[in-house]
Coordinates of C-alpha atoms and ligand atoms in Angstrom, one line a residue:
M120 CA 148.2 173.6 290.0
M121 CA 151.2 174.5 292.1
R122 CA 153.1 171.8 293.9
L123 CA 155.3 172.5 296.9
V124 CA 158.8 171.0 297.1
V125 CA 160.4 171.3 300.5
V126 CA 164.1 170.7 300.8
S127 CA 165.9 170.3 304.1
N128 CA 169.0 168.8 305.5
R129 CA 167.0 166.1 307.3
V130 CA 163.7 164.7 306.2
T131 CA 161.5 163.1 308.7
M132 CA 159.3 160.4 307.2
P133 CA 156.2 159.5 309.2
E134 CA 156.3 155.8 308.3
R135 CA 159.8 155.2 309.3
G136 CA 158.8 155.6 312.9
E137 CA 161.9 157.8 313.3
K138 CA 162.6 159.2 316.7
V139 CA 162.9 162.5 315.0
A140 CA 160.4 165.2 314.2
A141 CA 156.7 165.6 314.6
G142 CA 157.6 168.9 316.2
G143 CA 155.7 172.1 315.2
L144 CA 157.8 172.8 312.2
A145 CA 157.8 169.3 310.7
V146 CA 154.1 169.1 311.3
A147 CA 153.5 172.6 309.7
L148 CA 155.6 171.8 306.7
R149 CA 153.9 168.4 306.3
S150 CA 150.5 170.1 306.4
A151 CA 151.5 172.7 303.8
L152 CA 152.8 169.8 301.6
E153 CA 149.5 168.0 302.0
Q154 CA 147.5 171.0 301.1
H155 CA 149.3 171.4 297.8
G156 CA 150.4 167.9 297.2
G157 CA 154.1 168.0 297.6
L158 CA 157.6 166.5 297.7
W159 CA 160.0 166.6 300.6
F160 CA 163.6 166.1 299.6
G161 CA 166.8 165.8 301.7
W162 CA 169.2 163.6 303.7
S163 CA 167.8 160.4 305.2
G164 CA 170.1 160.8 308.2
A165 CA 171.8 157.6 307.3
T166 CA 175.1 156.9 305.6
S167 CA 176.0 154.3 303.0
A168 CA 179.2 153.2 301.3
E169 CA 178.4 154.5 297.8
P170 CA 176.9 157.9 296.9
A171 CA 173.3 157.5 295.4
T172 CA 173.1 158.2 291.7
R173 CA 169.3 158.4 291.7
V174 CA 166.5 158.7 294.2
E175 CA 163.1 157.1 294.1
P176 CA 160.4 159.1 295.9
I177 CA 158.1 157.2 298.2
R178 CA 154.5 158.4 298.2
L179 CA 152.6 158.5 301.5
G180 CA 149.1 160.0 301.1
K181 CA 149.5 163.4 299.2
V182 CA 153.2 163.8 300.0
S183 CA 156.1 162.1 298.4
Y184 CA 159.4 161.7 300.3
A185 CA 162.7 161.6 298.5
V186 CA 165.6 160.8 300.8
V187 CA 169.3 160.4 300.0
D188 CA 172.0 158.7 302.1
L189 CA 175.3 160.5 302.5
T190 CA 178.7 158.7 302.5
E191 CA 180.6 158.9 305.8
A192 CA 183.0 161.3 304.2
E193 CA 180.2 163.5 303.1
R194 CA 178.7 163.5 306.6
Q195 CA 182.1 164.5 308.0
S196 CA 182.7 167.3 305.6
Y197 CA 179.3 168.7 304.6
Y198 CA 177.4 168.2 307.9
L199 CA 179.9 168.0 310.8
G200 CA 182.6 170.0 309.2
F201 CA 181.5 173.0 307.2
S202 CA 177.9 173.2 308.4
N203 CA 178.5 172.6 312.1
R204 CA 182.1 173.7 312.7
A205 CA 182.3 176.6 310.4
L206 CA 178.8 178.0 309.5
W207 CA 177.1 177.3 312.8
P208 CA 179.6 179.1 315.1
L209 CA 180.2 181.9 312.6
M210 CA 176.5 182.7 312.3
H211 CA 176.2 182.6 316.1
Y212 CA 179.0 185.3 316.3
R213 CA 181.5 182.8 317.6
L214 CA 184.5 183.5 315.4
G215 CA 186.8 181.9 318.0
L216 CA 185.1 178.5 317.5
T217 CA 184.8 178.8 313.7
E218 CA 187.0 176.2 312.0
F219 CA 187.4 176.6 308.3
D220 CA 188.8 173.7 306.4
R221 CA 189.0 173.7 302.6
S222 CA 188.2 170.1 302.1
D223 CA 185.1 170.5 304.3
Y224 CA 184.0 173.4 302.2
A225 CA 184.6 171.3 299.1
G226 CA 182.5 168.5 300.6
Y227 CA 179.7 171.0 301.4
L228 CA 179.6 172.3 297.9
A229 CA 179.7 168.8 296.5
V230 CA 176.8 167.6 298.5
N231 CA 174.8 170.6 297.4
R232 CA 175.7 169.9 293.8
R233 CA 174.7 166.2 294.2
F234 CA 171.4 167.2 295.9
A235 CA 170.7 169.5 292.9
K236 CA 171.5 166.8 290.4
L237 CA 169.2 164.3 292.2
L238 CA 166.4 166.8 292.6
V239 CA 166.2 168.2 289.1
P240 CA 164.7 165.1 287.5
L241 CA 161.9 165.1 290.1
L242 CA 160.9 168.7 289.4
K243 CA 157.9 169.9 287.4
P244 CA 157.6 173.3 285.7
D245 CA 155.1 174.8 288.2
D246 CA 156.7 173.5 291.4
V247 CA 157.5 176.1 294.0
I248 CA 160.7 175.1 295.9
W249 CA 161.3 176.0 299.5
I250 CA 164.8 175.3 300.8
H251 CA 165.6 175.3 304.6
D252 CA 168.7 176.4 306.5
Y253 CA 172.4 176.9 306.3
H254 CA 173.3 173.4 305.2
L255 CA 171.8 174.2 301.8
I256 CA 172.7 177.8 301.0
P257 CA 174.2 177.1 297.6
L258 CA 171.5 174.7 296.5
A259 CA 169.4 177.2 294.5
A260 CA 172.5 178.3 292.5
E261 CA 173.2 174.7 291.7
L262 CA 169.6 174.3 290.6
R263 CA 169.8 177.4 288.4
R264 CA 173.0 176.2 286.9
R265 CA 171.0 173.1 285.8
G266 CA 168.4 175.3 284.1
V267 CA 165.8 175.4 286.9
T268 CA 163.6 178.5 286.5
N269 CA 161.0 177.7 289.1
R270 CA 160.4 180.1 292.0
I271 CA 162.8 179.1 294.8
G272 CA 162.7 180.4 298.4
Y273 CA 165.1 179.9 301.3
F274 CA 164.5 180.2 305.0
H275 CA 167.4 180.7 307.3
H276 CA 166.6 179.4 310.8
I277 CA 169.7 180.7 312.6
P278 CA 171.1 184.3 312.9
W279 CA 172.8 186.0 310.0
P280 CA 175.8 188.0 311.3
S281 CA 177.0 191.4 310.0
A282 CA 179.2 191.6 306.9
E283 CA 182.2 192.2 309.2
V284 CA 181.7 188.9 310.9
F285 CA 180.5 186.9 307.9
G286 CA 183.4 188.3 305.8
A287 CA 185.9 186.5 308.0
L288 CA 184.8 183.2 306.4
P289 CA 187.1 182.3 303.5
F290 CA 185.1 182.3 300.3
S291 CA 182.4 184.4 302.0
A292 CA 181.9 186.5 298.9
T293 CA 181.3 183.4 296.7
L294 CA 179.0 181.8 299.3
I295 CA 176.9 184.9 299.9
S296 CA 176.6 185.5 296.2
T297 CA 174.7 182.3 295.8
M298 CA 171.9 183.8 297.9
M299 CA 171.0 185.8 294.8
A300 CA 169.8 182.6 293.2
Y301 CA 166.7 182.7 295.4
D302 CA 163.6 184.7 294.7
L303 CA 162.8 185.0 298.4
V304 CA 165.0 184.8 301.4
G305 CA 163.3 184.6 304.8
M306 CA 165.1 185.5 308.0
Q307 CA 164.0 185.3 311.6
T308 CA 164.4 189.0 312.4
Q309 CA 164.8 192.3 310.6
T310 CA 168.3 192.5 312.0
D311 CA 169.2 189.3 310.3
A312 CA 167.6 190.5 307.0
D313 CA 169.5 193.8 307.2
N314 CA 172.8 191.9 307.9
L315 CA 172.3 189.7 304.9
I316 CA 171.5 192.6 302.7
G317 CA 174.5 194.5 304.1
G318 CA 176.7 191.5 303.3
L319 CA 175.4 191.3 299.8
V320 CA 176.1 195.0 299.3
A321 CA 179.6 194.8 300.9
L322 CA 180.8 191.5 299.6
R323 CA 178.9 191.0 296.3
G324 CA 178.5 194.7 295.3
A325 CA 174.7 194.3 295.2
H326 CA 172.3 197.2 295.3
R327 CA 169.7 197.6 297.9
D328 CA 166.2 198.9 297.2
G329 CA 164.3 198.5 300.4
E330 CA 163.8 194.8 301.0
R331 CA 164.9 194.0 297.5
V332 CA 168.5 193.3 296.5
K333 CA 169.7 193.5 292.9
A334 CA 172.9 192.0 291.5
G335 CA 173.4 191.5 287.8
P336 CA 170.2 190.2 286.3
R337 CA 168.9 188.8 289.6
Q338 CA 166.6 190.4 292.1
T339 CA 166.0 188.8 295.5
L340 CA 163.4 189.7 298.2
V341 CA 164.8 189.5 301.7
R342 CA 162.2 189.7 304.5
A343 CA 161.8 188.8 308.1
F344 CA 159.3 185.9 308.9
P345 CA 159.6 185.2 312.6
I346 CA 158.9 181.5 313.0
G347 CA 156.1 180.5 315.5
I348 CA 154.9 177.4 317.3
D349 CA 151.5 175.6 317.3
V350 CA 150.4 177.7 320.2
E351 CA 146.9 176.2 320.5
S352 CA 148.0 172.6 320.6
F353 CA 150.8 173.4 323.1
R354 CA 148.3 175.2 325.3
K355 CA 146.0 172.2 325.3
L356 CA 148.8 169.8 326.0
A357 CA 149.9 171.8 329.0
A358 CA 146.3 172.1 330.4
A359 CA 145.9 168.3 329.9
S360 CA 149.1 167.6 331.7
V361 CA 147.8 169.3 334.8
R362 CA 144.7 167.0 334.8
A363 CA 146.7 163.9 334.0
A364 CA 149.9 164.6 336.0
T365 CA 151.7 162.3 333.7
Q366 CA 154.3 160.0 335.0
P367 CA 157.5 161.9 334.1
I368 CA 156.1 165.1 335.6
R369 CA 155.2 163.4 338.9
A370 CA 158.7 161.8 338.9
T371 CA 160.4 165.2 338.6
T372 CA 158.2 167.5 340.6
G373 CA 157.6 165.1 343.4
P374 CA 161.0 165.4 345.1
L375 CA 160.8 169.2 344.6
G376 CA 157.9 169.1 346.9
G377 CA 156.3 172.6 347.4
R378 CA 159.5 174.2 346.1
K379 CA 159.5 176.7 343.3
L380 CA 160.9 175.6 339.9
V381 CA 163.0 177.4 337.4
I382 CA 163.3 175.6 334.1
G383 CA 165.7 175.6 331.2
V384 CA 165.2 173.4 328.1
D385 CA 167.7 173.3 325.3
R386 CA 169.7 171.2 323.0
L387 CA 173.2 171.0 324.6
D388 CA 174.7 173.6 322.4
Y389 CA 177.1 176.4 323.2
S390 CA 174.8 178.9 321.6
K391 CA 172.2 178.3 324.3
G392 CA 174.2 179.7 327.2
I393 CA 173.7 176.7 329.5
V394 CA 176.9 176.9 331.5
Q395 CA 176.4 180.7 331.9
R396 CA 172.9 180.1 333.0
L397 CA 174.0 177.6 335.7
E398 CA 176.5 180.1 336.9
A399 CA 173.8 182.8 337.1
F400 CA 171.6 180.5 339.1
G401 CA 174.5 179.9 341.5
Q402 CA 175.0 183.7 341.7
F403 CA 171.3 184.2 342.5
L404 CA 171.5 181.7 345.4
R405 CA 174.7 183.4 346.7
S406 CA 173.2 186.9 346.5
H407 CA 169.8 185.9 347.9
P408 CA 170.5 183.1 350.5
E409 CA 166.9 183.4 351.7
H410 CA 165.9 181.5 348.5
R411 CA 168.2 178.5 349.3
G412 CA 166.2 175.4 350.0
N413 CA 163.0 176.7 348.4
V414 CA 163.7 176.9 344.7
G415 CA 165.5 174.6 342.2
L416 CA 166.7 174.8 338.6
L417 CA 165.7 172.0 336.3
Q418 CA 167.9 172.1 333.2
I419 CA 166.8 169.7 330.5
A420 CA 169.6 169.5 327.9
P421 CA 170.0 166.4 325.7
P422 CA 173.4 166.2 324.0
S423 CA 173.5 167.0 320.3
R424 CA 176.3 166.7 317.7
S425 CA 178.3 164.8 320.1
D426 CA 181.0 164.0 317.5
V427 CA 181.9 167.6 317.3
P428 CA 184.6 168.2 320.0
E429 CA 183.2 171.5 321.2
Y430 CA 179.9 169.8 322.1
A431 CA 181.6 167.0 324.0
E432 CA 183.5 169.7 325.9
L433 CA 180.3 171.5 326.7
D434 CA 178.7 168.3 328.0
R435 CA 181.7 167.9 330.4
Q436 CA 181.7 171.5 331.4
S437 CA 178.0 171.7 332.3
D438 CA 178.3 168.5 334.4
E439 CA 181.2 170.1 336.2
V440 CA 179.6 173.4 336.9
A441 CA 176.4 171.8 338.1
G442 CA 178.4 169.5 340.3
R443 CA 180.5 172.3 341.8
L444 CA 177.5 174.5 342.5
N445 CA 175.5 171.7 344.0
A446 CA 178.4 170.8 346.3
A447 CA 178.9 174.4 347.3
L448 CA 175.3 175.4 347.8
G449 CA 173.2 172.2 348.4
E450 CA 171.9 170.8 351.6
F451 CA 171.3 167.2 352.6
D452 CA 167.7 167.6 351.6
W453 CA 167.9 170.0 348.8
T454 CA 169.9 169.9 345.5
P455 CA 169.7 173.3 343.8
I456 CA 170.4 172.2 340.2
R457 CA 169.3 169.2 338.3
V458 CA 170.7 168.6 334.8
V459 CA 168.7 166.0 332.9
K460 CA 170.0 164.9 329.5
K461 CA 167.1 163.2 327.9
A462 CA 164.5 164.2 325.3
Y463 CA 160.9 164.3 326.5
S464 CA 157.6 164.0 324.8
R465 CA 155.8 167.2 323.9
S466 CA 153.2 166.7 326.5
A467 CA 155.8 166.0 329.2
L468 CA 157.6 169.2 328.3
A469 CA 154.4 171.2 328.3
G470 CA 153.8 169.8 331.8
F471 CA 157.2 170.9 333.0
Y472 CA 156.9 174.3 331.6
R473 CA 153.5 174.8 333.3
R474 CA 154.8 173.7 336.6
A475 CA 157.8 176.1 336.5
Q476 CA 157.4 179.6 338.0
V477 CA 160.3 180.9 335.8
G478 CA 161.3 180.0 332.3
L479 CA 165.0 180.7 331.9
V480 CA 165.8 181.2 328.1
T481 CA 169.2 182.8 328.0
P482 CA 171.0 181.9 324.7
M483 CA 174.1 183.8 323.9
R484 CA 172.7 184.0 320.4
D485 CA 169.7 182.3 318.8
G486 CA 167.8 182.6 315.5
M487 CA 164.4 182.6 317.2
N488 CA 164.2 180.1 320.2
L489 CA 161.0 178.2 320.2
V490 CA 161.4 177.2 323.9
A491 CA 160.5 180.8 324.8
K492 CA 157.2 180.6 322.9
E493 CA 156.5 177.1 324.2
Y494 CA 157.0 178.2 327.8
V495 CA 154.5 181.0 327.4
A496 CA 152.0 178.9 325.5
A497 CA 152.0 176.3 328.4
Q498 CA 151.3 178.8 331.2
N499 CA 148.2 178.8 333.4
P500 CA 146.5 182.1 332.3
E501 CA 145.3 182.8 335.9
D502 CA 148.7 182.1 337.6
P503 CA 151.3 182.3 334.9
G504 CA 155.1 182.0 335.3
V505 CA 157.6 184.6 334.2
L506 CA 159.8 184.3 331.1
V507 CA 163.4 185.5 331.5
L508 CA 164.7 186.0 327.9
S509 CA 168.0 186.8 326.4
R510 CA 168.1 189.9 324.3
F511 CA 170.2 187.9 321.8
A512 CA 167.4 185.5 321.0
G513 CA 165.4 186.3 317.9
A514 CA 162.3 185.9 320.1
A515 CA 163.3 189.0 322.1
H516 CA 162.3 191.1 319.0
Q517 CA 158.7 190.0 319.5
M518 CA 158.5 189.2 323.2
G519 CA 159.3 192.5 324.9
E520 CA 157.1 191.7 327.9
A521 CA 159.5 189.1 329.1
L522 CA 162.3 190.1 331.5
I523 CA 164.9 190.8 328.9
V524 CA 168.5 190.1 330.0
N525 CA 172.0 190.2 328.8
P526 CA 173.2 186.5 329.2
Y527 CA 176.8 187.6 329.4
D528 CA 176.0 189.5 332.6
T529 CA 175.7 186.9 335.3
H530 CA 174.5 189.4 337.9
E531 CA 171.8 190.7 335.7
V532 CA 170.4 187.2 335.0
A533 CA 170.6 186.4 338.8
E534 CA 168.6 189.6 339.6
A535 CA 166.1 188.8 336.9
I536 CA 165.5 185.4 338.5
R537 CA 164.9 187.1 341.8
T538 CA 162.5 189.7 340.2
A539 CA 160.6 186.9 338.4
L540 CA 160.1 184.8 341.6
A541 CA 158.9 187.9 343.5
M542 CA 156.6 189.3 340.7
P543 CA 153.1 190.0 341.9
Q544 CA 150.3 187.9 340.2
S545 CA 148.7 191.0 338.5
E546 CA 151.9 191.9 336.7
R547 CA 152.6 188.3 335.7
V548 CA 149.1 188.1 334.2
R549 CA 149.5 191.4 332.4
R550 CA 152.8 190.3 330.9
F551 CA 151.6 186.9 330.0
E552 CA 148.5 188.2 328.2
R553 CA 150.5 190.3 325.9
L554 CA 153.1 187.6 325.3
Y555 CA 150.4 185.1 324.6
A556 CA 148.6 187.4 322.2
T557 CA 151.8 188.0 320.3
I558 CA 152.7 184.3 319.9
A559 CA 149.2 183.3 319.0
A560 CA 148.9 186.0 316.4
S561 CA 152.1 184.8 314.7
D562 CA 151.9 181.1 315.2
I563 CA 153.3 178.4 312.9
G564 CA 150.3 178.4 310.6
W565 CA 150.7 182.1 310.2
W566 CA 154.4 181.7 309.4
T567 CA 153.9 179.0 306.8
S568 CA 151.1 180.8 305.0
R569 CA 152.8 184.2 305.1
Y570 CA 156.0 182.8 303.7
L571 CA 154.4 180.8 301.0
A572 CA 152.2 183.8 300.0
A573 CA 155.3 185.9 299.5
L574 CA 157.1 183.1 297.6
T575 CA 154.2 182.5 295.2
G576 CA 153.7 186.2 294.8
T577 CA 150.2 186.2 296.2
G578 CA 151.5 188.7 298.7
A579 CA 149.1 190.9 300.5
S580 CA 150.8 189.8 303.7
D581 CA 152.9 192.8 304.7
S582 CA 150.2 194.1 307.1
L583 CA 150.3 190.9 309.0
A584 CA 153.8 191.6 310.3
P585 CA 154.0 190.9 314.0
P586 CA 155.2 193.6 316.3
E587 CA 158.9 194.1 316.9
P588 CA 158.8 196.2 320.0
Q589 CA 161.6 198.8 320.3
R590 CA 164.4 197.6 322.4
T591 CA 165.3 199.5 325.6
V592 CA 167.8 198.9 328.3
S593 CA 167.5 195.3 329.6
G594 CA 164.7 194.6 331.9
T595 CA 162.5 197.5 331.0
R596 CA 160.7 197.2 327.7
K597 CA 158.2 199.0 325.8
P598 CA 155.1 196.9 325.7
A599 CA 154.4 195.1 322.5
A600 CA 151.4 196.2 320.6
R601 CA 148.4 194.3 321.9
Q602 CA 147.0 191.9 319.4
R603 CA 144.1 189.6 319.3
A604 CA 144.9 186.2 320.7
T605 CA 143.6 184.5 317.7
T606 CA 144.9 184.2 314.2
S607 CA 142.7 185.4 311.6
P608 CA 141.2 182.7 309.5
A609 CA 142.6 184.3 306.4
A610 CA 146.1 184.1 307.9
K611 CA 145.6 180.5 309.0
K612 CA 144.8 179.3 305.6
P613 CA 148.2 178.1 304.3
A614 CA 149.2 179.8 301.2
A615 CA 148.3 180.7 297.8
K616 CA 146.2 178.9 295.4
T617 CA 147.5 180.5 292.2
A618 CA 150.1 178.7 290.1
A619 CA 153.6 179.9 290.5
K620 CA 155.1 182.1 287.9
P621 CA 158.4 180.7 286.7
V622 CA 161.1 183.4 286.8
Q623 CA 164.0 184.0 284.6
A624 CA 167.0 181.8 285.0
A625 CA 170.1 183.5 286.4
D626 CA 173.7 183.4 287.2
D627 CA 174.7 181.9 290.4
A628 CA 173.5 179.3 295.3
S629 CA 167.0 171.3 306.3
L630 CA 165.2 171.4 308.6
G631 CA 164.9 167.8 308.5
E632 CA 167.5 167.3 311.1
K633 CA 165.6 170.0 312.3
R634 CA 164.7 170.1 315.9
G635 CA 164.0 166.8 314.6
S636 CA 165.5 164.6 317.0
F637 CA 163.9 165.9 320.1
R638 CA 160.5 166.2 318.8
Q639 CA 158.0 163.5 319.3
R640 CA 154.4 163.0 318.8
A641 CA 152.4 164.3 321.7
G642 CA 151.9 161.6 324.3
S643 CA 154.7 159.4 323.2
K644 CA 157.2 157.9 325.6
P645 CA 160.4 159.8 326.5
L646 CA 163.1 159.1 324.1
P647 CA 166.3 157.4 325.0
N648 CA 169.4 159.5 325.3
A649 CA 169.8 159.9 321.5
A650 CA 172.2 162.4 320.1
S651 CA 170.6 165.0 317.9
P652 CA 171.2 165.0 314.2
R653 CA 170.9 168.8 314.3
Ligands
ADQ88 P1 167.1 174.9 317.7 O1 168.5 175.4 317.9 O2 167.0 173.4 317.8 O3 166.4 175.4 316.4 P2 164.9 176.0 319.4 O4 164.2 177.0 318.6 O5 165.0 176.3 320.8 O6 166.3 175.6 318.9 O7 164.0 174.7 319.2 C1 164.4 173.5 320.0 C2 163.2 172.6 320.0 O8 163.6 171.3 320.6 C3 162.0 173.1 320.9 O9 160.8 172.8 320.2 C4 162.1 172.3 322.1 O10 160.9 172.0 322.7 C5 162.7 171.0 321.6 N1 163.5 170.4 322.7 C6 164.6 170.9 323.3 N2 165.1 170.1 324.3 C7 164.2 169.0 324.4 C8 164.0 167.9 325.2 N3 164.9 167.6 326.2 N4 163.0 167.1 324.9 C9 162.1 167.3 324.0 N5 162.2 168.4 323.2 C10 163.2 169.3 323.4 C11 166.8 176.2 315.3 C12 167.4 177.6 315.6 C13 166.4 178.4 316.5 C14 165.1 178.5 315.8 C15 164.6 177.1 315.3 C16 163.3 177.2 314.5 O11 168.7 177.4 316.2 O12 166.9 179.7 316.7 O13 164.1 179.0 316.7 O14 165.6 176.5 314.5 O15 163.5 178.0 313.4

């Protein structure tokens, strides 16, 4: 009987009462783990003076959790250094912000080596191993080096840039080569998958055969698996929030009175385009003064990674821009922009989304962007709001019925806000129905089961691929293929029953922190202003 082993940078343990997790992804992974009986391995989020030499799993129900502390030096080099100051900006196409430091890179490799060493004794021959995100790229190679022949999959939650960009990273050829240690690599979009394959060809001399890449004795399948959310539970939370009008929603919407609401929800991260979005809202008010006084932007953006200097700078900058615009455009009884820096419960968020006539999701670059999907899931089907979505979010590949914008073009975003606020109800409903059908057909259950089916080789999942509508010039999109708004029971059933086939050993190559920190159980109290471990 196959057992699932999930490895992620951060592990969220239910019993620790951590402020983290219980978001869609953590819940989905936990339910897949429960189905198969499983092990979740990764960083505890804590530091300790001495590196751990062994790890004792803690069993809670059908799932065991094995968490490892890092030393402060490891946290600095592996997590803050190489992961978040080199890989994160590089993969978001921000070469100017990419800071490569050899000792950080050495720390990154060392932590991956140590994770492999601690994980190996916990593995059983039929385990299927699923590794998450950029913190752990070389982990499979380290496991292979120690003789692990199990099936190993990887899912990359953020964009993968073209070989030209990735190749700027020192040691890029070595790092990308470690991807060949995986049997399956999942990407958010076909563009990311093509970029990775292109990089393996250009930097590693691999050969491409469709979605398969071959290098030496290894063969790796690279495929797009666009991640989804728990659409149904989000829809229910939003509907319930209308009935309950929970405290935080009353508190925020009250002073807005009958005014319209434009909403942005993001971790405070430069990839999310928050400052550019504030500027675009200012531009909208300048170009369309008739809207002054009757609409407000609520930007919810809790700080994350505050000990990385670029993030502290962004925090300062967004305060400054909001302050400047409010001073220039506000009235004694109307403040155009509110920036709120705390994390909210899922149900409070769902309520905010539902109350907002416009969802402004304008990252400069984003792997997927779950906020875009949450905003749609939360809408009132009879009177839905309008999603304005950056063409550089992975979500834009699926959500062509949004108003698609270039976030670098302030005027275009400003005009999209105006268009969204003026959009007739019939058009809003038409767009919403298609968007909802798409996200419901490719929800988080679909994602987990489709990935695991491909990893365990029980396949038969290709036909379930969600639509990736053709891109056209911003703003006008070809409609996405209409899909049923339900997930087929077959697709819902997470994963394969058959035992994993061990594969041949080879040469060479998170989530926990995952979205972690913001996520809370539905109905729980707003979190204090905690920095995200992401
Ligand atoms: P993130 O960069 O964290 O994830 P995103 O996909 O938008 O980005 O997910 C953020 C999550 O945090 C959402 O579920 C949102 O509701 C929640 N959140 C944000 N602000 C919050 C607040 N103030 N209070 C409560 N919750 C809040 C990475 C990649 C993405 C990819 C995901 C999943 O960067 O591109 O979509 O992983 O693979």
